[in-house]
């Protein structure tokens, strides 16, 4: 039977300075587990983008990660404002990020496109006023 | 894999078994066992952080004593530029160069001179090569080891160029042999005067399996004390420095990168900052950078643990010393090739790729072990008190699962206040 390591993170929406910590933790674990640098890189970029989005667009949320030998699955779920036009949000360069966040280098509108690019399966469900759920799968 | 020789060690007699160093070790390499600290050799990156913070001076650097040079007929000093910042009331680098001759060296080749040459080659590298960006400096050995252990995916970013210390050694040997045809290679002893134990380890472990080109690594502290008793004010130095502003700048963080005249750079110092920056690079979060200079020590090499002066004071002194120097003194140097980068200064073997503590080669097994660690960790108080001898509750959980350490080493987990077994 394939072993599964399950990790759960509360991603704090009030503390912008700690955004990215959950993906850093996952990255550290994947490295210890001996995944290839390429896999580690794909997971950490994709999860980082999703985590940052929860913080800057949705006021925080939760991340659940399942690590197994042949794939890593990341589910990011929030109860933020949701996304009105998913197709638009998925296009490169589209961003509604505030200027304050932009000045820190976020909000280039490449987050969702990169999540798609670095994963083998990408799924985004969102309902305005309810929240957003992003599911990322990376095969090793 | 051969055992890595370290130059940061414990003086057991002095260790009180306090938990102070545990929290400062960036790779969680230290555990307290039976009242004494122990350092896990596979994890130690020789950064010297524990030496810096130990109140009982129970951690020390290993280096070669000056006497180790006795067996060589001709003694060559390679002073790191940090040395110049150690002396009070010094207005000219020439006095330091002279001081090295006065304590018994036959030849001085300044590492700052080699640094200027490395700077020029770095510029050429950035122009020509298609290395992945940002290119990471290869000068600080702690960073190299950190990358190979914790950031193996960034190995290919490291500039495949020898550090100024090695370039200095190669150039010095060539020059000495040219000037003294009577000497054989074995007569010449080349000694680097080091600000840190990391350089000692780097040389002792013969990185990239190259022939050792440096024979001894001396402590800057020790040399400093030998020199101050010999350096006389008022007497004009006979020997002079042959490096400039650029070379001296390498002693402090930011010096290496400003000199390459490319403003898309980042310079970070202090091991914790460095780890954050490497994380960001790995996340692809710094895409516009061309060059990254990373120094393990606070302030750069002036913060090394084998120095004498406070790093901020040393930095200020170096600023003073630089003031009337030419920008470089190597633009027409014979050691510098007209174009390109000489083959013999390029490092071809990639950084060793072995990550810290990977549990087993069987991923499935590793996952099971880590899942178990997470379970054990949930039973612990999560206050990272250090009483168990591990730096964090999580690290202790690792020891319980992987090293058969008894859960009872944690004196707290059974107390009702902390009990999580519900
Ligand atoms: N979790 C989320 N909740 C609400 N809106 C989101 C969320 N994630 C993304 N968005 C919307 O999608 C847009 C595009 O996201 P992304 O590609 O990551 O770009 P950026 O974050 O740089 O704006 C965001 O600007 C935002 O309007
Ligand atoms: S920053 Fe300089 S002194 Fe400190 S470890 Fe690195 S090379 Fe040595
Ligand atoms: Mg985004």
XYZ file of N, CA, C and O in Angstrom, chain B residues 279-347:
276
model
N 15.440 30.468 -0.456
C 14.060 30.004 -0.571
C 13.325 30.774 -1.667
O 12.622 30.188 -2.484
N 13.515 32.072 -1.662
C 12.831 32.914 -2.644
C 13.328 32.632 -4.057
O 12.554 32.624 -5.002
N 14.615 32.409 -4.182
C 15.144 32.110 -5.516
C 14.555 30.792 -5.996
O 14.122 30.647 -7.132
N 14.495 29.829 -5.080
C 13.951 28.539 -5.463
C 12.473 28.644 -5.838
O 11.981 27.932 -6.704
N 11.784 29.590 -5.210
C 10.380 29.808 -5.553
C 10.220 30.627 -6.824
O 9.113 30.986 -7.187
N 11.323 30.988 -7.414
C 11.275 31.786 -8.627
C 10.703 33.177 -8.371
O 10.139 33.801 -9.264
N 10.843 33.637 -7.141
C 10.216 34.905 -6.776
C 11.117 36.114 -7.057
O 10.722 37.241 -6.848
N 12.328 35.869 -7.529
C 13.242 36.984 -7.798
C 13.728 36.910 -9.247
O 14.925 36.825 -9.503
N 12.804 36.948 -10.198
C 13.158 36.617 -11.573
C 14.044 37.650 -12.278
O 14.696 37.320 -13.255
N 14.082 38.882 -11.785
C 14.827 39.887 -12.554
C 16.291 39.992 -12.146
O 17.046 40.736 -12.750
N 16.687 39.234 -11.134
C 18.066 39.368 -10.663
C 19.065 38.658 -11.563
O 18.800 37.589 -12.088
N 20.220 39.295 -11.706
C 21.304 38.691 -12.471
C 22.309 37.992 -11.553
O 22.860 36.963 -11.901
N 22.553 38.602 -10.392
C 23.641 38.120 -9.557
C 23.255 38.190 -8.088
O 22.619 39.140 -7.644
N 23.639 37.160 -7.355
C 23.340 37.141 -5.929
C 24.611 36.846 -5.146
O 25.291 35.855 -5.388
N 24.913 37.737 -4.234
C 26.077 37.568 -3.367
C 25.579 37.177 -1.985
O 24.766 37.888 -1.405
N 26.031 36.047 -1.483
C 25.551 35.599 -0.180
C 26.731 35.350 0.748
O 27.687 34.670 0.384
N 26.668 35.936 1.922
C 27.700 35.725 2.924
C 27.059 35.180 4.177
O 26.105 35.758 4.689
N 27.625 34.097 4.679
C 27.054 33.485 5.868
C 27.165 34.393 7.094
O 26.310 34.383 7.963
N 28.226 35.167 7.157
C 28.472 35.943 8.373
C 27.808 37.311 8.331
O 27.696 37.911 7.268
N 27.387 37.807 9.479
C 26.757 39.119 9.513
C 27.734 40.206 9.063
O 28.826 40.321 9.605
N 27.347 40.951 8.062
C 28.211 42.011 7.559
C 29.181 41.544 6.494
O 29.914 42.333 5.918
N 29.213 40.238 6.225
C 30.181 39.691 5.284
C 31.354 39.094 6.041
O 31.246 38.837 7.248
N 32.465 38.874 5.358
C 33.593 38.183 6.001
C 34.146 38.936 7.216
O 34.754 38.321 8.087
N 33.923 40.238 7.301
C 34.340 40.950 8.520
C 33.652 40.382 9.756
O 34.112 40.591 10.880
N 32.549 39.645 9.552
C 31.839 39.052 10.676
C 32.277 37.629 10.982
O 31.664 36.944 11.803
N 33.312 37.162 10.331
C 33.788 35.795 10.530
C 34.239 35.551 11.966
O 34.699 36.477 12.638
N 34.115 34.302 12.440
C 34.399 34.051 13.855
C 35.889 33.897 14.169
O 36.252 33.763 15.330
N 36.746 33.939 13.170
C 38.179 33.918 13.493
C 38.791 35.311 13.345
O 40.002 35.451 13.232
N 37.954 36.335 13.342
C 38.456 37.705 13.305
C 38.520 38.247 14.725
O 38.005 37.634 15.666
N 39.135 39.408 14.860
C 39.281 40.017 16.174
C 38.297 41.177 16.337
O 37.605 41.286 17.336
N 38.236 42.021 15.311
C 37.470 43.264 15.439
C 35.987 43.042 15.272
O 35.554 42.134 14.563
N 35.222 43.883 15.897
C 33.773 43.934 15.675
C 33.534 44.221 14.191
O 34.194 45.068 13.607
N 32.586 43.500 13.577
C 32.412 43.645 12.119
C 32.076 45.065 11.660
O 32.493 45.475 10.576
N 31.351 45.797 12.459
C 30.979 47.152 12.032
C 32.176 48.083 12.091
O 32.362 48.941 11.238
N 33.004 47.867 13.109
C 34.213 48.676 13.218
C 35.158 48.331 12.072
O 35.730 49.202 11.420
N 35.288 47.032 11.801
C 36.166 46.619 10.700
C 35.692 47.223 9.381
O 36.489 47.677 8.566
N 34.367 47.255 9.191
C 33.821 47.814 7.961
C 34.197 49.293 7.839
O 34.634 49.752 6.782
N 34.048 50.018 8.941
C 34.373 51.448 8.923
C 35.856 51.656 8.638
O 36.243 52.534 7.867
N 36.690 50.827 9.240
C 38.133 50.962 8.992
C 38.462 50.711 7.534
O 39.295 51.399 6.938
N 37.831 49.703 6.974
C 38.102 49.384 5.567
C 37.683 50.539 4.655
O 38.347 50.832 3.676
N 36.575 51.185 5.027
C 36.162 52.352 4.241
C 37.255 53.406 4.256
O 37.570 54.021 3.240
N 37.833 53.606 5.419
C 38.915 54.584 5.539
C 40.118 54.182 4.709
O 40.713 55.000 3.998
N 40.478 52.906 4.786
C 41.666 52.427 4.073
C 41.509 52.503 2.562
O 42.470 52.676 1.823
N 40.257 52.356 2.101
C 40.000 52.335 0.668
C 40.111 53.703 0.038
O 40.283 53.836 -1.160
N 39.935 54.719 0.888
C 39.690 56.057 0.365
C 40.691 56.495 -0.695
O 40.320 57.040 -1.709
N 41.955 56.314 -0.471
C 42.933 56.837 -1.424
C 43.543 55.757 -2.316
O 44.618 55.920 -2.869
N 42.835 54.661 -2.426
C 43.354 53.586 -3.285
C 42.798 53.730 -4.696
O 41.701 54.247 -4.892
N 43.540 53.244 -5.686
C 42.972 53.179 -7.030
C 41.792 52.200 -7.040
O 41.708 51.326 -6.166
N 40.921 52.332 -8.018
C 39.752 51.464 -8.066
C 40.180 49.994 -8.091
O 39.725 49.181 -7.304
N 41.073 49.661 -9.026
C 41.679 48.324 -8.992
C 43.148 48.496 -9.332
O 43.554 49.541 -9.828
N 43.925 47.457 -9.048
C 45.312 47.507 -9.503
C 45.610 46.290 -10.368
O 46.730 45.832 -10.460
N 44.569 45.763 -10.960
C 44.768 44.538 -11.729
C 44.354 44.687 -13.180
O 44.406 43.723 -13.927
N 43.925 45.892 -13.600
C 43.380 46.002 -14.952
C 44.422 45.611 -16.003
O 44.078 45.114 -17.063
N 45.687 45.812 -15.690
C 46.712 45.415 -16.666
C 47.578 44.282 -16.119
O 48.677 44.031 -16.605
N 47.077 43.599 -15.105
C 47.889 42.563 -14.460
C 48.191 41.412 -15.406
O 47.363 41.038 -16.231
N 49.375 40.855 -15.245
C 49.710 39.729 -16.124
C 48.930 38.470 -15.754
O 48.800 37.549 -16.550
N 48.387 38.447 -14.534
C 47.584 37.270 -14.153
C 46.222 37.265 -14.837
O 45.497 36.278 -14.801
N 45.841 38.409 -15.409
C 44.501 38.536 -15.976
C 44.556 38.287 -17.482
O 45.290 38.960 -18.196
N 43.759 37.337 -17.950
C 43.760 37.097 -19.394
C 43.007 38.215 -20.101
O 42.164 38.878 -19.502
N 43.320 38.398 -21.391
C 42.708 39.516 -22.131
C 41.199 39.341 -22.247
O 40.440 40.268 -22.087
N 40.793 38.138 -22.620
C 39.360 37.910 -22.631
C 39.047 36.476 -22.222
O 39.962 35.656 -22.076
N 37.790 36.219 -21.990
C 37.389 34.888 -21.539
C 37.793 34.645 -20.101
O 38.272 35.541 -19.399
N 37.596 33.395 -19.666
C 37.954 33.009 -18.311
C 38.882 31.803 -18.444
O 38.541 30.843 -19.122
N 40.074 31.850 -17.834
C 41.024 30.741 -18.002
C 40.432 29.413 -17.522
O 39.797 29.362 -16.466
N 40.669 28.382 -18.321
C 40.166 27.047 -18.013
C 40.504 26.576 -16.598
O 39.683 25.988 -15.913
N 41.745 26.855 -16.179
C 42.172 26.282 -14.893
C 41.496 26.923 -13.682
O 41.654 26.470 -12.565
N 40.749 27.993 -13.914
C 40.037 28.611 -12.789
C 38.556 28.240 -12.773
O 37.803 28.662 -11.912
N 38.165 27.441 -13.758
C 36.759 27.043 -13.822
C 36.563 25.724 -13.089
O 37.383 24.813 -13.182
N 35.484 25.651 -12.339
C 35.168 24.421 -11.613
C 34.188 23.611 -12.462
O 33.107 24.095 -12.792
